């Protein structure tokens, strides 16, 4: 009975996070480690006799772990009898919505606290007046992404796929994605009108990117990311793969007339591979 209301609330909040992250299934609350094998060697020409040379493999590791988040709400017996406020349906929806909001809070707190992740030393951070989101700025970010190399000094071989922007840059990002041409109205200026980025990067917009209460937020910064299925910059872990919260009901304590509902959700979030994206400051 309550599951539908719970899911209605859960899916009523922003879910941009789900489109830019990898998702992992974990079986307990222990720290889990991901391994990504990288080869430092290339094929060598086979000499007469057909003997192949031995290559070497290295590995890069990333960790994550799930924690439990939950909330308990009580419904007074009079509200249950009268149900004039729709308590029986309102509470499950609120528990679902609160879970969705908490996921966003944990996810974007983790994503935006990225000053040691997106940085010049990792060659995945650009700044300056020429990093404003426009054709030239997007071109610079694309080149920065494509010029990244693995620990063996070879190109990572992954293409950028997602343009992640705050709400203030949503219109520009959409224009860069959909417009076949963008005209400059400056007088006496010769320029090509074709948009080289048309249809190239899927646009994702999140209001969390520019909320001042989150460390690292900005209304001007934007990101160019790989598809999370290829090389994720961030990962969500869900206990037993359950991406929606659980709701349970019980009678209130013996000295209280009414009932209680509780919702809980087991998940975790962690940054992963810095080479999976480029951050543009969007200003000097």
Tab-separated table of C-alpha atoms in Angstrom:
chain	number	residue	atom	x	y	z
A	1	UNK	CA	0.000	0.000	0.000
A	2	UNK	CA	2.692	2.436	0.994
A	3	UNK	CA	5.288	1.540	-1.621
A	4	UNK	CA	3.721	3.605	-4.390
A	5	UNK	CA	3.550	6.727	-2.203
A	6	UNK	CA	7.121	6.134	-1.078
A	7	UNK	CA	8.378	5.885	-4.664
A	8	UNK	CA	6.300	8.895	-5.743
A	9	UNK	CA	8.127	10.960	-3.138
A	10	UNK	CA	11.508	9.415	-3.912
A	11	UNK	CA	11.281	10.195	-7.631
A	12	UNK	CA	9.856	13.690	-7.097
A	13	UNK	CA	13.291	15.238	-6.489
A	14	UNK	CA	16.139	15.981	-8.899
A	15	UNK	CA	17.906	12.853	-10.154
A	16	UNK	CA	20.710	14.273	-12.285
A	17	UNK	CA	23.140	12.323	-10.107
A	18	UNK	CA	21.847	9.071	-11.583
A	19	UNK	CA	22.840	10.161	-15.108
A	20	UNK	CA	26.471	11.001	-14.371
A	21	UNK	CA	27.629	8.290	-11.964
A	22	UNK	CA	28.467	4.608	-11.970
A	23	UNK	CA	26.347	2.384	-9.715
A	24	UNK	CA	27.785	-0.461	-7.655
A	25	UNK	CA	26.019	-3.297	-5.868
A	26	UNK	CA	27.551	-4.055	-2.440
A	27	UNK	CA	26.624	-6.870	-0.050
A	28	UNK	CA	27.691	-5.291	3.257
A	29	UNK	CA	28.969	-2.086	4.854
A	30	UNK	CA	32.679	-2.813	4.434
A	31	UNK	CA	34.897	-0.635	2.276
A	32	UNK	CA	35.028	-2.068	-1.232
A	33	UNK	CA	37.847	-1.539	-3.696
A	34	UNK	CA	37.622	-1.270	-7.461
A	35	UNK	CA	40.566	-2.193	-9.655
A	36	UNK	CA	41.167	-0.860	-13.132
A	37	UNK	CA	43.880	-2.663	-15.046
A	38	UNK	CA	46.057	-0.593	-17.326
A	39	UNK	CA	48.669	-1.850	-19.752
A	40	UNK	CA	51.949	0.020	-20.028
A	41	UNK	CA	53.023	-1.825	-23.144
A	42	UNK	CA	51.923	-2.000	-26.758
A	43	UNK	CA	52.024	-4.807	-29.301
A	44	UNK	CA	55.531	-5.484	-30.522
A	45	UNK	CA	56.505	-6.730	-33.951
A	46	UNK	CA	56.865	-10.483	-33.779
A	47	UNK	CA	60.309	-11.660	-34.773
A	48	UNK	CA	60.901	-14.721	-36.951
A	49	UNK	CA	60.135	-17.802	-34.857
A	50	UNK	CA	56.858	-16.340	-33.565
A	51	UNK	CA	57.928	-15.650	-29.982
A	52	UNK	CA	55.817	-12.990	-28.250
A	53	UNK	CA	57.296	-10.594	-25.712
A	54	UNK	CA	55.842	-10.425	-22.223
A	55	UNK	CA	53.916	-7.290	-21.338
A	56	UNK	CA	53.112	-5.899	-17.885
A	57	UNK	CA	49.906	-4.868	-16.181
A	58	UNK	CA	49.477	-2.183	-13.558
A	59	UNK	CA	46.346	-1.341	-11.586
A	60	UNK	CA	44.603	1.726	-10.281
A	61	UNK	CA	42.355	1.396	-7.228
A	62	UNK	CA	39.294	3.287	-6.009
A	63	UNK	CA	37.206	2.726	-2.881
A	64	UNK	CA	33.617	3.186	-1.756
A	65	UNK	CA	31.352	2.006	1.078
A	66	UNK	CA	27.664	2.064	1.984
A	67	UNK	CA	26.192	3.603	5.138
A	68	UNK	CA	22.650	3.644	6.498
A	69	UNK	CA	20.491	6.767	6.475
A	70	UNK	CA	17.005	6.831	7.955
A	71	UNK	CA	14.137	8.762	9.521
A	72	UNK	CA	11.291	7.905	11.920
A	73	UNK	CA	7.917	9.683	11.841
A	74	UNK	CA	4.886	9.256	14.102
A	75	UNK	CA	1.197	9.589	13.211
A	76	UNK	CA	-1.260	10.554	15.944
A	77	UNK	CA	-4.296	8.283	16.429
A	78	UNK	CA	-6.658	11.207	15.843
A	79	UNK	CA	-5.054	11.950	12.477
A	80	UNK	CA	-5.410	8.287	11.550
A	81	UNK	CA	-9.129	8.297	12.434
A	82	UNK	CA	-9.886	11.641	10.841
A	83	UNK	CA	-7.304	11.354	8.053
A	84	UNK	CA	-8.210	14.966	7.316
A	85	UNK	CA	-4.611	15.686	6.367
A	86	UNK	CA	-4.116	12.518	4.382
A	87	UNK	CA	-1.604	11.332	6.962
A	88	UNK	CA	-1.588	7.740	5.821
A	89	UNK	CA	-0.452	8.721	2.317
A	90	UNK	CA	1.497	11.877	3.166
A	91	UNK	CA	4.003	10.270	5.524
A	92	UNK	CA	5.236	7.550	3.124
A	93	UNK	CA	5.622	10.154	0.400
A	94	UNK	CA	7.592	12.389	2.753
A	95	UNK	CA	9.862	9.491	3.750
A	96	UNK	CA	10.509	8.746	0.090
A	97	UNK	CA	11.172	12.387	-0.748
A	98	UNK	CA	13.499	12.798	2.237
A	99	UNK	CA	15.504	9.801	1.044
A	100	UNK	CA	15.827	11.301	-2.438
A	101	UNK	CA	16.943	14.613	-0.950
A	102	UNK	CA	19.516	12.872	1.243
A	103	UNK	CA	21.010	11.045	-1.723
A	104	UNK	CA	21.354	14.378	-3.513
A	105	UNK	CA	22.905	15.941	-0.428
A	106	UNK	CA	25.503	13.186	-0.012
A	107	UNK	CA	26.200	12.902	-3.737
A	108	UNK	CA	26.689	16.591	-4.477
A	109	UNK	CA	28.600	17.244	-1.251
A	110	UNK	CA	31.027	14.562	-2.401
A	111	UNK	CA	31.134	15.686	-6.030
A	112	UNK	CA	31.670	19.391	-5.293
A	113	UNK	CA	34.373	18.866	-2.678
A	114	UNK	CA	36.699	18.176	-5.605
A	115	UNK	CA	39.547	20.675	-5.243
A	116	UNK	CA	42.035	17.812	-4.813
A	117	UNK	CA	40.401	15.796	-7.606
A	118	UNK	CA	40.003	18.343	-10.388
A	119	UNK	CA	43.309	20.205	-10.251
A	120	UNK	CA	46.083	21.395	-12.529
A	121	UNK	CA	48.412	18.618	-11.378
A	122	UNK	CA	45.897	16.032	-12.629
A	123	UNK	CA	45.602	17.858	-15.961
A	124	UNK	CA	41.816	17.875	-15.645
A	125	UNK	CA	41.215	21.468	-14.534
A	126	UNK	CA	41.225	24.661	-16.587
A	127	UNK	CA	40.634	28.253	-15.545
A	128	UNK	CA	40.779	31.710	-17.048
A	129	UNK	CA	38.547	34.051	-19.005
A	130	UNK	CA	38.747	31.677	-21.983
A	131	UNK	CA	37.020	28.895	-20.012
A	132	UNK	CA	33.613	30.588	-20.056
A	133	UNK	CA	31.043	28.196	-21.543
A	134	UNK	CA	30.901	28.995	-25.257
A	135	UNK	CA	32.324	27.413	-28.401
A	136	UNK	CA	35.910	28.356	-27.561
A	137	UNK	CA	35.597	27.369	-23.893
A	138	UNK	CA	34.024	24.022	-24.736
A	139	UNK	CA	36.713	23.396	-27.342
A	140	UNK	CA	39.420	24.042	-24.756
A	141	UNK	CA	37.799	21.617	-22.302
A	142	UNK	CA	37.457	18.973	-25.012
A	143	UNK	CA	41.114	19.293	-25.971
A	144	UNK	CA	42.125	19.098	-22.296
A	145	UNK	CA	40.069	15.926	-21.898
A	146	UNK	CA	41.407	14.277	-25.047
A	147	UNK	CA	45.021	15.150	-24.190
A	148	UNK	CA	44.906	13.199	-20.920
A	149	UNK	CA	47.202	10.191	-20.675
A	150	UNK	CA	47.341	7.137	-18.429
A	151	UNK	CA	50.155	6.322	-16.038
A	152	UNK	CA	52.084	4.795	-18.933
A	153	UNK	CA	51.983	8.060	-20.859
A	154	UNK	CA	49.515	6.780	-23.453
A	155	UNK	CA	46.161	8.440	-24.355
A	156	UNK	CA	43.333	7.149	-22.170
A	157	UNK	CA	41.263	6.454	-25.279
A	158	UNK	CA	37.971	7.612	-23.723
A	159	UNK	CA	35.721	10.230	-25.334
A	160	UNK	CA	33.866	12.923	-23.370
A	161	UNK	CA	30.098	12.445	-23.480
A	162	UNK	CA	28.372	14.641	-20.876
A	163	UNK	CA	28.275	18.410	-20.390
A	164	UNK	CA	27.294	19.027	-16.755
A	165	UNK	CA	26.247	22.594	-15.935
A	166	UNK	CA	24.510	24.633	-13.215
A	167	UNK	CA	21.111	26.163	-13.930
A	168	UNK	CA	22.649	29.501	-14.935
A	169	UNK	CA	24.402	27.834	-17.883
A	170	UNK	CA	21.535	25.576	-18.941
A	171	UNK	CA	20.453	27.751	-21.880
A	172	UNK	CA	23.985	28.096	-23.262
A	173	UNK	CA	24.662	24.372	-22.868
A	174	UNK	CA	21.423	23.503	-24.665
A	175	UNK	CA	22.259	25.932	-27.452
A	176	UNK	CA	25.716	24.407	-27.893
A	177	UNK	CA	24.155	20.955	-28.075
A	178	UNK	CA	21.198	21.683	-30.340
A	179	UNK	CA	22.169	24.631	-32.538
A	180	UNK	CA	23.676	23.859	-35.926
A	181	UNK	CA	25.216	27.323	-36.075
A	182	UNK	CA	25.974	30.189	-33.691
A	183	UNK	CA	26.397	33.670	-35.154
A	184	UNK	CA	28.589	36.498	-33.899
A	185	UNK	CA	26.953	39.867	-34.515
A	186	UNK	CA	30.175	41.849	-34.137
A	187	UNK	CA	30.444	44.287	-37.047
A	188	UNK	CA	33.092	43.758	-39.724
A	189	UNK	CA	34.097	40.351	-38.367
A	190	UNK	CA	34.587	37.314	-40.557
A	191	UNK	CA	33.744	34.047	-38.895
A	192	UNK	CA	32.408	30.539	-39.605
A	193	UNK	CA	28.842	30.001	-38.458
A	194	UNK	CA	28.888	26.206	-38.029
A	195	UNK	CA	28.663	24.933	-34.453
A	196	UNK	CA	31.381	22.246	-34.151
A	197	UNK	CA	29.860	20.882	-30.935
A	198	UNK	CA	26.295	20.383	-32.185
A	199	UNK	CA	24.923	17.079	-30.876
A	200	UNK	CA	28.264	16.146	-29.370
A	201	UNK	CA	27.782	16.195	-25.572
A	202	UNK	CA	24.598	15.266	-23.700
A	203	UNK	CA	23.574	18.114	-21.407
A	204	UNK	CA	22.867	17.459	-17.718
A	205	UNK	CA	21.752	20.287	-15.425
A	206	UNK	CA	21.829	20.332	-11.624
A	207	UNK	CA	20.684	23.084	-9.282
A	208	UNK	CA	23.049	21.720	-6.638
A	209	UNK	CA	26.126	22.910	-8.540
A	210	UNK	CA	25.491	26.542	-7.629
A	211	UNK	CA	23.938	26.303	-4.141
A	212	UNK	CA	26.172	28.368	-1.857
A	213	UNK	CA	25.812	26.039	1.133
A	214	UNK	CA	27.814	23.345	-0.685
A	215	UNK	CA	31.605	23.639	-0.562
A	216	UNK	CA	32.959	24.072	-4.087
A	217	UNK	CA	29.709	25.313	-5.620
A	218	UNK	CA	29.762	27.841	-8.449
A	219	UNK	CA	27.306	29.352	-10.904
A	220	UNK	CA	30.059	29.628	-13.533
A	221	UNK	CA	31.966	26.336	-13.285
A	222	UNK	CA	30.995	23.433	-15.537
A	223	UNK	CA	32.219	19.927	-16.301
A	224	UNK	CA	32.928	17.743	-19.313
A	225	UNK	CA	32.598	14.089	-18.308
A	226	UNK	CA	33.026	10.658	-19.818
A	227	UNK	CA	30.093	8.295	-19.928
A	228	UNK	CA	30.081	6.672	-16.448
A	229	UNK	CA	29.927	3.279	-18.105
A	230	UNK	CA	33.318	3.981	-19.686
A	231	UNK	CA	35.224	5.890	-16.998
A	232	UNK	CA	33.245	7.258	-14.018
A	233	UNK	CA	34.396	10.258	-12.013
A	234	UNK	CA	32.001	9.308	-9.203
A	235	UNK	CA	30.239	6.166	-8.032
A	236	UNK	CA	27.166	5.365	-5.934
A	237	UNK	CA	27.090	2.116	-3.950
A	238	UNK	CA	23.754	0.560	-2.909
A	239	UNK	CA	23.393	-2.312	-0.476
A	240	UNK	CA	22.136	-5.357	-2.384
A	241	UNK	CA	21.528	-3.106	-5.381
A	242	UNK	CA	18.457	-1.490	-3.796
A	243	UNK	CA	18.299	2.050	-5.171
A	244	UNK	CA	14.997	2.953	-3.473
A	245	UNK	CA	14.462	3.285	0.290
A	246	UNK	CA	12.644	0.798	2.521
A	247	UNK	CA	9.588	1.760	4.582
A	248	UNK	CA	8.294	-0.096	7.650
A	249	UNK	CA	5.328	0.518	9.956
A	250	UNK	CA	4.638	-0.365	13.589
A	251	UNK	CA	2.389	0.567	16.464
A	252	UNK	CA	3.637	3.522	18.468
A	253	UNK	CA	5.135	3.007	21.948
A	254	UNK	CA	2.664	1.614	24.479
A	255	UNK	CA	2.169	5.008	26.140
A	256	UNK	CA	1.377	6.689	22.818
A	257	UNK	CA	-1.755	6.261	20.732
A	258	UNK	CA	-0.935	6.086	17.067
A	259	UNK	CA	1.546	4.460	14.729
A	260	UNK	CA	5.068	5.001	13.493
A	261	UNK	CA	6.649	4.793	10.073
A	262	UNK	CA	10.332	4.590	9.391
A	263	UNK	CA	12.271	4.802	6.209
A	264	UNK	CA	15.888	3.832	5.704
A	265	UNK	CA	18.298	3.559	2.830
A	266	UNK	CA	21.767	2.015	2.549
A	267	UNK	CA	24.093	3.758	0.124
A	268	UNK	CA	27.481	5.410	-0.247
A	269	UNK	CA	29.254	7.755	-2.615
A	270	UNK	CA	32.894	8.319	-3.588
A	271	UNK	CA	34.914	10.052	-6.287
A	272	UNK	CA	36.671	7.617	-8.623
A	273	UNK	CA	38.947	8.289	-11.614
A	274	UNK	CA	40.149	11.896	-12.184
A	275	UNK	CA	40.749	11.132	-15.858
A	276	UNK	CA	37.019	10.667	-16.378
A	277	UNK	CA	36.341	14.388	-16.565
A	278	UNK	CA	37.523	17.970	-16.865
A	279	UNK	CA	36.390	20.866	-14.703
A	280	UNK	CA	36.249	24.346	-16.185
A	281	UNK	CA	36.256	27.237	-13.740
A	282	UNK	CA	34.322	29.348	-16.234
A	283	UNK	CA	36.087	32.552	-15.226
A	284	UNK	CA	39.520	33.997	-14.543
